[in-house]
Coordinates of C-alpha atoms and ligand atoms in Angstrom, one line a residue:
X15 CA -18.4 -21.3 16.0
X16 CA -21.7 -21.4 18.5
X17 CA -20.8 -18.1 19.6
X18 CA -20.4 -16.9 15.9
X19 CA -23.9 -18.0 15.5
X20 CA -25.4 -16.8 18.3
X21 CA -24.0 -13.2 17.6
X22 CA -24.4 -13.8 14.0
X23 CA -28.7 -13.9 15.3
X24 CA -28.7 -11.1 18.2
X25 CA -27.0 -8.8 15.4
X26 CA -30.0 -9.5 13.2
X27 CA -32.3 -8.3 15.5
X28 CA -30.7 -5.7 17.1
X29 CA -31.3 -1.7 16.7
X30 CA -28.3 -1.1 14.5
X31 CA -29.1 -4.6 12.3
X32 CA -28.7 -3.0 9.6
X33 CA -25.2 -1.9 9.6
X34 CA -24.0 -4.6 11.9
X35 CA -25.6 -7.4 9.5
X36 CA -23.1 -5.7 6.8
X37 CA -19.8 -7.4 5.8
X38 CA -17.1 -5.6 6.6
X39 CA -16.0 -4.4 3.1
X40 CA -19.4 -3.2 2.8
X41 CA -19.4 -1.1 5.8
X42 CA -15.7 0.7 5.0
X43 CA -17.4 1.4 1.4
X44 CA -20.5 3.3 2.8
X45 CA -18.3 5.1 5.4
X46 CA -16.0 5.9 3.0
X47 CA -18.8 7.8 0.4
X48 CA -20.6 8.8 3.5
X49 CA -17.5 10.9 4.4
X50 CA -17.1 12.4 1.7
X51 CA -20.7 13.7 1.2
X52 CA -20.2 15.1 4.8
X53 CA -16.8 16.9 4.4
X54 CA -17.8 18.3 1.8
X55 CA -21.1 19.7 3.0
X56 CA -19.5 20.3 6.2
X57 CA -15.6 22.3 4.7
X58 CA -13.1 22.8 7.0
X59 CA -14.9 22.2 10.0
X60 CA -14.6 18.8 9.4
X61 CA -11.7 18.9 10.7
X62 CA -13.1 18.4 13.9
X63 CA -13.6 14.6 13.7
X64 CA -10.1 14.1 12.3
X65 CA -8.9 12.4 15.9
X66 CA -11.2 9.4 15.4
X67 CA -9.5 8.9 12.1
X68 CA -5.7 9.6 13.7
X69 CA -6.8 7.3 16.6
X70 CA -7.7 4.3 13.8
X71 CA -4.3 5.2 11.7
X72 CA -2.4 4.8 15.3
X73 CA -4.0 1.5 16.3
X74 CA -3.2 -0.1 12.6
X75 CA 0.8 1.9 13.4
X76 CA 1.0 0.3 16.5
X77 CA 0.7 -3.2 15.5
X78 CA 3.1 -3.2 12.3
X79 CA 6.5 -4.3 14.5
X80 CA 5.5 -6.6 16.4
X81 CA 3.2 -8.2 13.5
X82 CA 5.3 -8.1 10.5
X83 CA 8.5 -8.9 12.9
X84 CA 6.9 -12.0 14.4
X85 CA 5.2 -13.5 11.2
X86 CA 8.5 -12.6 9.3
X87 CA 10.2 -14.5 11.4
X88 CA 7.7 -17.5 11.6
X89 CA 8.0 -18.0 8.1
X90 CA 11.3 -17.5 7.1
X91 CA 11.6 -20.6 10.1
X92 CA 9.0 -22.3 7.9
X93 CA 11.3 -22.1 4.6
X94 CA 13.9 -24.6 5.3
X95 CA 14.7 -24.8 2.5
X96 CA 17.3 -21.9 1.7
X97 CA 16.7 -22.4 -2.1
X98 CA 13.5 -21.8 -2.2
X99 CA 13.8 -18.8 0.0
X100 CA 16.3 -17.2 -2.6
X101 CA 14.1 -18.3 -5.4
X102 CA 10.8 -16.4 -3.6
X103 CA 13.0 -13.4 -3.2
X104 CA 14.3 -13.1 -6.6
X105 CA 10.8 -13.9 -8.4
X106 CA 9.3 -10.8 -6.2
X107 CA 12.0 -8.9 -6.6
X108 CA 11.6 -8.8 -10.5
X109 CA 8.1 -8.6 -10.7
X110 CA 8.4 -5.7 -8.3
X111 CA 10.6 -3.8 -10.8
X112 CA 8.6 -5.0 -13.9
X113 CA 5.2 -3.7 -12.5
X114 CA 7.2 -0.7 -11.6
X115 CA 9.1 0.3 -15.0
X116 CA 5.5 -0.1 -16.1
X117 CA 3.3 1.6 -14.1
X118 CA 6.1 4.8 -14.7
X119 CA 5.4 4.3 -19.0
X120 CA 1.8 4.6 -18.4
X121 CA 2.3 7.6 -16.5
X122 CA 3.7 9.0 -19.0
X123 CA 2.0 8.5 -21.4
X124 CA -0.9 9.7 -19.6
X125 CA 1.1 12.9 -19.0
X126 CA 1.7 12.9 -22.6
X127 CA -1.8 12.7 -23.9
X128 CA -3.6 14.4 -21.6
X129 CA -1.0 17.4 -21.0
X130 CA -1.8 18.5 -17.3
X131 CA 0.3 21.4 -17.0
X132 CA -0.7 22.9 -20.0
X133 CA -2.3 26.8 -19.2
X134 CA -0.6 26.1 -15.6
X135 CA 0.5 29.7 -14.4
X136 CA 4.1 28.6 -12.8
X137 CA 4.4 32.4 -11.6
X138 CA 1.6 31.3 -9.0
X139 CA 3.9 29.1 -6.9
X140 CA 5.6 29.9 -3.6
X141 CA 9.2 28.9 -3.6
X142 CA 9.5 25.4 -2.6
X143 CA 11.6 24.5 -0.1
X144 CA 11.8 19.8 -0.8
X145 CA 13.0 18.3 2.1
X146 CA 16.3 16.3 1.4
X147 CA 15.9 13.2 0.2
X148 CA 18.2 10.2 1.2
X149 CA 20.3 8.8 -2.0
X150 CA 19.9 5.4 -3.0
X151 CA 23.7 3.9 -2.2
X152 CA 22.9 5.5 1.5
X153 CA 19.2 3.5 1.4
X154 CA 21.0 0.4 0.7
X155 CA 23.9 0.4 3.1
X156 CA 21.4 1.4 5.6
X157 CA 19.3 -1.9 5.5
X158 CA 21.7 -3.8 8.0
X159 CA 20.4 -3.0 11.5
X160 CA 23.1 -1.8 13.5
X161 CA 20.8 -1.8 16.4
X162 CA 17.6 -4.4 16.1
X163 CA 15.5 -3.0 18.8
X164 CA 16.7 0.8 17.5
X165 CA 15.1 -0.6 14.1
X166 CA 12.0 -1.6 15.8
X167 CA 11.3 1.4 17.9
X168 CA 12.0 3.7 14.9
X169 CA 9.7 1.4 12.9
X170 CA 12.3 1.0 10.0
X171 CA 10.7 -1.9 8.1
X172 CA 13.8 -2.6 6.0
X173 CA 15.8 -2.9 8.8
X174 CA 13.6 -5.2 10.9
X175 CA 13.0 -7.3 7.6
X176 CA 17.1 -8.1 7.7
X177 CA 17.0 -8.8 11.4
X178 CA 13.9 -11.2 11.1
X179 CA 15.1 -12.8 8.2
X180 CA 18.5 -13.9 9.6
X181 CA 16.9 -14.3 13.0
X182 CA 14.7 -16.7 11.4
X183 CA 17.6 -18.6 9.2
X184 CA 20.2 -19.1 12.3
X185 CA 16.7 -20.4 14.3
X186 CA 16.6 -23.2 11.5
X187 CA 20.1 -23.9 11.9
X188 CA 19.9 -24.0 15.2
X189 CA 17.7 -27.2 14.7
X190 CA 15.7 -28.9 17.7
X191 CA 17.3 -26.3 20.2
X192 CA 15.2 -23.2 18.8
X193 CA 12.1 -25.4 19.1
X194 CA 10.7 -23.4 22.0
X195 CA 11.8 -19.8 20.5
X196 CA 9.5 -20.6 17.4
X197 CA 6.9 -21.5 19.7
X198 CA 6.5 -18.5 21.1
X199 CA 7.4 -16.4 18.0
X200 CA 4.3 -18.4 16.3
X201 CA 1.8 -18.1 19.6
X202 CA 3.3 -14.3 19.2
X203 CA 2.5 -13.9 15.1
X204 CA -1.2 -15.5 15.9
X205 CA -1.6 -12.9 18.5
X206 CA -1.0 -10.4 16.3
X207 CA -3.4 -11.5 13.5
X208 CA -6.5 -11.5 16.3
X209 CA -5.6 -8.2 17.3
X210 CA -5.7 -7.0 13.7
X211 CA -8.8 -8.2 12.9
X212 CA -10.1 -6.3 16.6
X213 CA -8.4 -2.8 15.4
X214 CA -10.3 -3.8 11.9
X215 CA -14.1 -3.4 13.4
X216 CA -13.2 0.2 13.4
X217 CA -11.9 1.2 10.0
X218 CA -15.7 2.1 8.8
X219 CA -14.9 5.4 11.3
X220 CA -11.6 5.7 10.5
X221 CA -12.5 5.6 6.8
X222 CA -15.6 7.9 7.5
X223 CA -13.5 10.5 9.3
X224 CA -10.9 10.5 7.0
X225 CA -12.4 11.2 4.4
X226 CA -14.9 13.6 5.6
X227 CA -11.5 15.5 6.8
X228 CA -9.9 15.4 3.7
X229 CA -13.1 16.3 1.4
X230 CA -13.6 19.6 4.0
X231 CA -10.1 20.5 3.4
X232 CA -9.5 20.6 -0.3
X233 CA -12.8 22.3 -1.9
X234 CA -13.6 23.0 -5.1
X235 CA -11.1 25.9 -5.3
X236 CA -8.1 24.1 -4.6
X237 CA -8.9 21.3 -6.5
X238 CA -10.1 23.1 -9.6
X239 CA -7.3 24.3 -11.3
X240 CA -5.1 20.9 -10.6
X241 CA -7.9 18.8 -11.7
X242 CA -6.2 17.5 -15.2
X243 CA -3.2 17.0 -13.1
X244 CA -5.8 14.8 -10.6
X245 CA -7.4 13.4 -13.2
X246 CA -3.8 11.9 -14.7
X247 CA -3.2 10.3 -11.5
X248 CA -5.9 8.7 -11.0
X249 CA -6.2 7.9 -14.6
X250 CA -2.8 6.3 -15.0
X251 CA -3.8 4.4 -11.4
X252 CA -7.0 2.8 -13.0
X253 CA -5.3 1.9 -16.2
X254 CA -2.4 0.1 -14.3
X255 CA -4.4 -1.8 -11.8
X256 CA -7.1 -3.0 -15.2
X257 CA -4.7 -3.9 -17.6
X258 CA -1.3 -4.3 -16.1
X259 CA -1.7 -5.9 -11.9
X260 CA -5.3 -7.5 -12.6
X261 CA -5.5 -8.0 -16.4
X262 CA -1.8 -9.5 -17.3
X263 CA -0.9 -10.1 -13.8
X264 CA -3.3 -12.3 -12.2
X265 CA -5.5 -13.1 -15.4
X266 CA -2.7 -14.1 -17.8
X267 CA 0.2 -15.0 -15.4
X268 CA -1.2 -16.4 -12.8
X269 CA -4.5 -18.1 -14.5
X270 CA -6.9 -16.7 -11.8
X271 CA -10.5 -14.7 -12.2
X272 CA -9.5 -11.0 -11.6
X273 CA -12.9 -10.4 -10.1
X274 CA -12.1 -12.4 -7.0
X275 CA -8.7 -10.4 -6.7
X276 CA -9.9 -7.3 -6.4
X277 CA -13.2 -8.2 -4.3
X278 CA -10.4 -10.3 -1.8
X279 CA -8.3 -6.9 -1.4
X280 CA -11.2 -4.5 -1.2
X281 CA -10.3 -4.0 2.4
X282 CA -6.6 -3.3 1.8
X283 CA -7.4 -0.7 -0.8
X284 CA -9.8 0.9 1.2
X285 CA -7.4 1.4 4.3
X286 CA -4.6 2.2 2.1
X287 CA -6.8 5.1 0.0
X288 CA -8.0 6.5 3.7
X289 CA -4.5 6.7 5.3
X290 CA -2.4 7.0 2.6
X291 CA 0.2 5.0 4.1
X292 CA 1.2 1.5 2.5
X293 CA 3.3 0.1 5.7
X294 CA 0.7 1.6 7.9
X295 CA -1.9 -0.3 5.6
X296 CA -0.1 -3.7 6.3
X297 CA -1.2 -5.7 8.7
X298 CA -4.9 -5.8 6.7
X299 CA -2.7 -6.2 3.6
X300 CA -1.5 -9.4 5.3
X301 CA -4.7 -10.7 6.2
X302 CA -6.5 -9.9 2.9
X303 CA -3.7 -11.9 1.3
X304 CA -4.1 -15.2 3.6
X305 CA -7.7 -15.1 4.4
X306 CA -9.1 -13.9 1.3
X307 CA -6.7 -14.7 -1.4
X308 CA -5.1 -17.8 0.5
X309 CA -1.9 -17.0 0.1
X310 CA 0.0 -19.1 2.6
X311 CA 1.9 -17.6 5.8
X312 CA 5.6 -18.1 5.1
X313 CA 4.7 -16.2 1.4
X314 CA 2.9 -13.4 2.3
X315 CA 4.7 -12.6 5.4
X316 CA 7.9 -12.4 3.5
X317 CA 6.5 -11.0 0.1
X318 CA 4.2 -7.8 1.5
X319 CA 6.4 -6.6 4.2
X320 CA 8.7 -6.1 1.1
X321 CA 6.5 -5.0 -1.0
X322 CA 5.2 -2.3 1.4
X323 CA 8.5 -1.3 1.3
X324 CA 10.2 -1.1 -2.2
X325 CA 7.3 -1.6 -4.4
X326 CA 5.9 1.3 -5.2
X327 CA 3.9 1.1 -9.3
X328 CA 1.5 3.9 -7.8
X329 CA 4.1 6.4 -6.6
X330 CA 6.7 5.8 -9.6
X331 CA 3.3 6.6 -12.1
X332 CA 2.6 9.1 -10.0
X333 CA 6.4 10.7 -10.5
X334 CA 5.7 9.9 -14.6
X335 CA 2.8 12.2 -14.2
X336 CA 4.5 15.1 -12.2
X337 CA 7.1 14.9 -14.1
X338 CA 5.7 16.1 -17.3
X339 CA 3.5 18.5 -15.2
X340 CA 6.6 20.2 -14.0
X341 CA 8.0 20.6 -17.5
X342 CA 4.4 21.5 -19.4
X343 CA 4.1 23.7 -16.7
X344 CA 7.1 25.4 -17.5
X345 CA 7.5 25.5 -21.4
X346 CA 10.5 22.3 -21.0
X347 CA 10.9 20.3 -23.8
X348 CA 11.9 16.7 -22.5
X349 CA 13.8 14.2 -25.4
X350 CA 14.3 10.8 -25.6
X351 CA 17.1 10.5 -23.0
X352 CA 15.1 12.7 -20.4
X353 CA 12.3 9.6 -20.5
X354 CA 14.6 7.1 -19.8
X355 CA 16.1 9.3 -17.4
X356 CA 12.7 9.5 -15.6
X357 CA 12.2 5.8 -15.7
X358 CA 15.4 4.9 -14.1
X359 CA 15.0 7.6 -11.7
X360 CA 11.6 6.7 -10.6
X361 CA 12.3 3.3 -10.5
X362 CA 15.0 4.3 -8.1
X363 CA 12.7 6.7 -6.4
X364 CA 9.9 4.6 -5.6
X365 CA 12.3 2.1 -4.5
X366 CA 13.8 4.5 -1.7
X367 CA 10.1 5.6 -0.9
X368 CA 9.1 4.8 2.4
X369 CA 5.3 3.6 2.7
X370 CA 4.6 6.9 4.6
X371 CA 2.1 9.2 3.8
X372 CA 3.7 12.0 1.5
X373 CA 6.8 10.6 1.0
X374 CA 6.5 10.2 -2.7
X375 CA 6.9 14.0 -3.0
X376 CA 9.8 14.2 -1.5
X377 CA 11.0 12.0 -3.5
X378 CA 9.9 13.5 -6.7
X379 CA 12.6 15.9 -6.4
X380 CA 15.0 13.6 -7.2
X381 CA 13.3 12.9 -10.8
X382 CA 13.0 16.7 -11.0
X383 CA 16.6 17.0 -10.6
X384 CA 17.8 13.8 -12.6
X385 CA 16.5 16.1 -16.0
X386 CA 17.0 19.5 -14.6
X387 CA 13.0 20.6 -14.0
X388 CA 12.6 23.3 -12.1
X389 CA 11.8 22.0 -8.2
X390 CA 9.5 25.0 -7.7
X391 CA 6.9 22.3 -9.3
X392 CA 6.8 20.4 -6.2
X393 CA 4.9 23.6 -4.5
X394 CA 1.5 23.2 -6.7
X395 CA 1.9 19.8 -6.2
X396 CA 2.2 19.7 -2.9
X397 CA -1.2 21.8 -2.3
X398 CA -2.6 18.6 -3.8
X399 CA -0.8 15.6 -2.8
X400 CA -2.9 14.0 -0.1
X401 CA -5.6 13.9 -2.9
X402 CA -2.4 12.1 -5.0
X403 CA -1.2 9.9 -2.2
X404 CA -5.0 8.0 -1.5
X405 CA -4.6 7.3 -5.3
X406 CA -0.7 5.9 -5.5
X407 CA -1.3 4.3 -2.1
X408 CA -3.8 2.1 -3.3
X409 CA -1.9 1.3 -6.4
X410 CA 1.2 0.5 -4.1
X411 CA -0.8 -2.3 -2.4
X412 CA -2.6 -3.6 -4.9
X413 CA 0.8 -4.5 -6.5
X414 CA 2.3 -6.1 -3.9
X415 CA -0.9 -8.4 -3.3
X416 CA -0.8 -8.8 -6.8
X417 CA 2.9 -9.8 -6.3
X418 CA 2.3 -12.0 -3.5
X419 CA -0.4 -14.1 -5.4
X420 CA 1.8 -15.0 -8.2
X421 CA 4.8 -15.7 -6.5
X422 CA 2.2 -17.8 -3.8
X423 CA 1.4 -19.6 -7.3
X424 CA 4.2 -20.4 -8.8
X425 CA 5.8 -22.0 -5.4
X426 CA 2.6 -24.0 -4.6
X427 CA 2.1 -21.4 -1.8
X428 CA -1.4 -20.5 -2.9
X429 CA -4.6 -22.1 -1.5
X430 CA -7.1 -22.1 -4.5
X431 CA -9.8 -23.6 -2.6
X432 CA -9.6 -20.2 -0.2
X433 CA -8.7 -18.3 -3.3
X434 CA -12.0 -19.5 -5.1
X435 CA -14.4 -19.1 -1.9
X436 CA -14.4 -14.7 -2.6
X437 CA -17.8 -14.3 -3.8
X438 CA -17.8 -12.4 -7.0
X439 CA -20.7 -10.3 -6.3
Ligands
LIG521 N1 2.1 7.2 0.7 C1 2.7 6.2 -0.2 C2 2.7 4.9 0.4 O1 2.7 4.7 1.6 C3 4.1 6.6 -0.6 C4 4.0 7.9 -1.4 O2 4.0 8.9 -0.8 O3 4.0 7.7 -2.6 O4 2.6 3.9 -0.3

């Protein structure tokens, strides 16, 4: 605490006070606009100081094992209770595919309304060539680790999430005799948290050359043409996070001012719109949700690494949206039975979408296919998606905060006193 202080007054008067007197949120916000007024007076050269931003995305890469192994597996120890541990998996697992089936409805309607593809010249696209995309009975079957440490140097979250969670369930039954393992795995977990908040110092750089790299990349030409379908994205995204995660999530469900929610998970969103990747966003996800929002260990550290995984509202609007591109694009008429086709599909979709940058694409062709739209869609899209992807990746996260507040609510896992401290202005 003294040494807070006395930092807290040599950072006042030093040369840089001004930046360095900034909260953290602020500085990623600045960096963030700042970048983008540079890339785009800078183009393609901006390019150039892509590495520092790569360099950030790696540090937050490198500490998603270990961290969400260790805190997975500290607080599925601190659930004794198996009940409750069902009961926290089942509420997030149906909010996740609520928010989800909704966040797809507004994206179509969206699409519906504002008719992106129309005056699209299809004949334009190069042949598209989707990757495969792995079906959902093969996603599911391929949850149990064969090989825990393969799991963890792949960085398959699923996997890891089985092996921590019955790690951390055979660790309870083994009583008094695992006492020393959970020691170290919670030394381990704390660890984990200090280090993120050292890799955090330097997302305002991160953020900053990220941006500046992607606003030099896509000018105005690219973006022209595509801006309805831009525009419907982002659209949809804004509408979902208003009304549907802040505005009947955490206002009418769980009782709680919105305003704090979304100032509490400003840093989240920010990483998550710069790197486009929601597992890669996770570790700040995690400490947003505990040290801002005050939801507790054993909920969060269970709820996100989940959600990062298989709750996807942003990416399954985001499919609502292409969707109806695809077929405006290309003169299809879609009917009843193609909508719900797309719902269930997307739902599905988003599900099997890993919380990797671009992956949503890939697994739009599965919607295409599901009502027979042509996949040489995914080629304009494509030109686009990174633009897309900052958008949906946000969206992702914010849901699965959103997620991990009400479940942290209903179980008496939420810490209103921390929850109430996020100034609203
Ligand atoms: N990039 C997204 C995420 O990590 C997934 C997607 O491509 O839609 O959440």
């Amino acid at each position: 605490m003294a040494d807070d202080a006395t930092a807290a007054v040599a950072r006042k008067t030093g040369p840089f006070s001004f930046w360095t007197n900034l909260k953290l949120w602020q500085q990623i916000l600045i960096a963030l606009v700042a970048g983008l007024v540079v890339g785009a007076i800078w183009g393609p050269g901006a390019e150039n100081i892509k590495p520092i931003g790569t360099v950030f995305i790696s540090l937050i890469k490198m500490l998603i094992v270990p961290l969400v192994f260790s805190s997975l597996v500290v607080g599925v120890c601190s659930i004794e209770d198996t009940k409750k541990m069902g009961r926290i998996g089942a509420k997030s697992l149906g909010l996740y595919l609520i928010t989800t089936a909704i966040a797809i409805a507004i994206g179509l309607i969206v699409g519906i309304v504002l008719q992106p593809g129309a005056g699209i010249d299809m004949a334009a696209a190069v042949a598209a060539t989707p990757k495969e995309s792995p079906g959902f009975i093969a996603t599911l079957v391929g949850i149990v680790p064969k090989n825990p440490v393969g799991a963890m140097s792949s960085g398959n979250i699923l996997q890891i999430i089985v092996f921590a969670v019955l790690l951390g369930i055979a660790m309870n039954l083994a009583g008094e005799r695992a006492a020393p393992v959970k020691a170290v795995f919670e030394s381990f977990a704390e660890i984990m948290y200090k280090l993120t908040h050292i890799v955090m110092l330097l997302a305002p750089y991160g953020v900053f050359a990220l941006m500046a790299w992607v606003a030099g990349k896509y000018g105005m030409d690219v973006l022209l043409p595509l801006a309805k379908v831009i525009i419907g994205v982002y659209l949809a995204c804004i509408l979902h996070v208003l009304l549907v995660l802040t505005g009947g999530g955490i206002m009418l469900m769980g009782r709680l001012n919105p305003v704090r929610y979304l100032r509490g998970i400003i840093d989240a969103q920010a990483v998550a719109f710069t790197t486009t990747s929601s597992s890669g966003t996770l570790p700040v996800t995690i400490s947003c949700a505990r040290e801002n929002l005050g939801v507790s260990k054993p909920v969060s550290s269970f709820v996100l690494p989940l959600g990062a995984t298989i709750n996807m509202d942003g990416t399954a609007l985001y499919q609502g949206v292409a969707a109806l591109f695809v077929a405006q694009a290309f003169g299809i008429s879609l009917g009843a039975g193609d909508y719900v086709t797309i719902i269930l599909t997307s739902t599905l979709a988003s599900i099997g979408t890993a919380g990797v940058p671009g992956a949503g694409l890939i697994m739009l062709s599965l919607v295409l296919t599901s009502v027979g739209l042509p996949l040489e869609g995914l080629a304009i899209i494509a030109g686009i998606d990174r633009i897309l992807d900052m958008a949906r990746t946000t969206v992702n996260v914010t849901g699965d905060l959103m997620v991990s507040v009400l479940v942290g609510k209903s179980e008496g896992e939420l810490d209103l006193e921390t929850y109430n401290k996020v100034a609203v202005v």
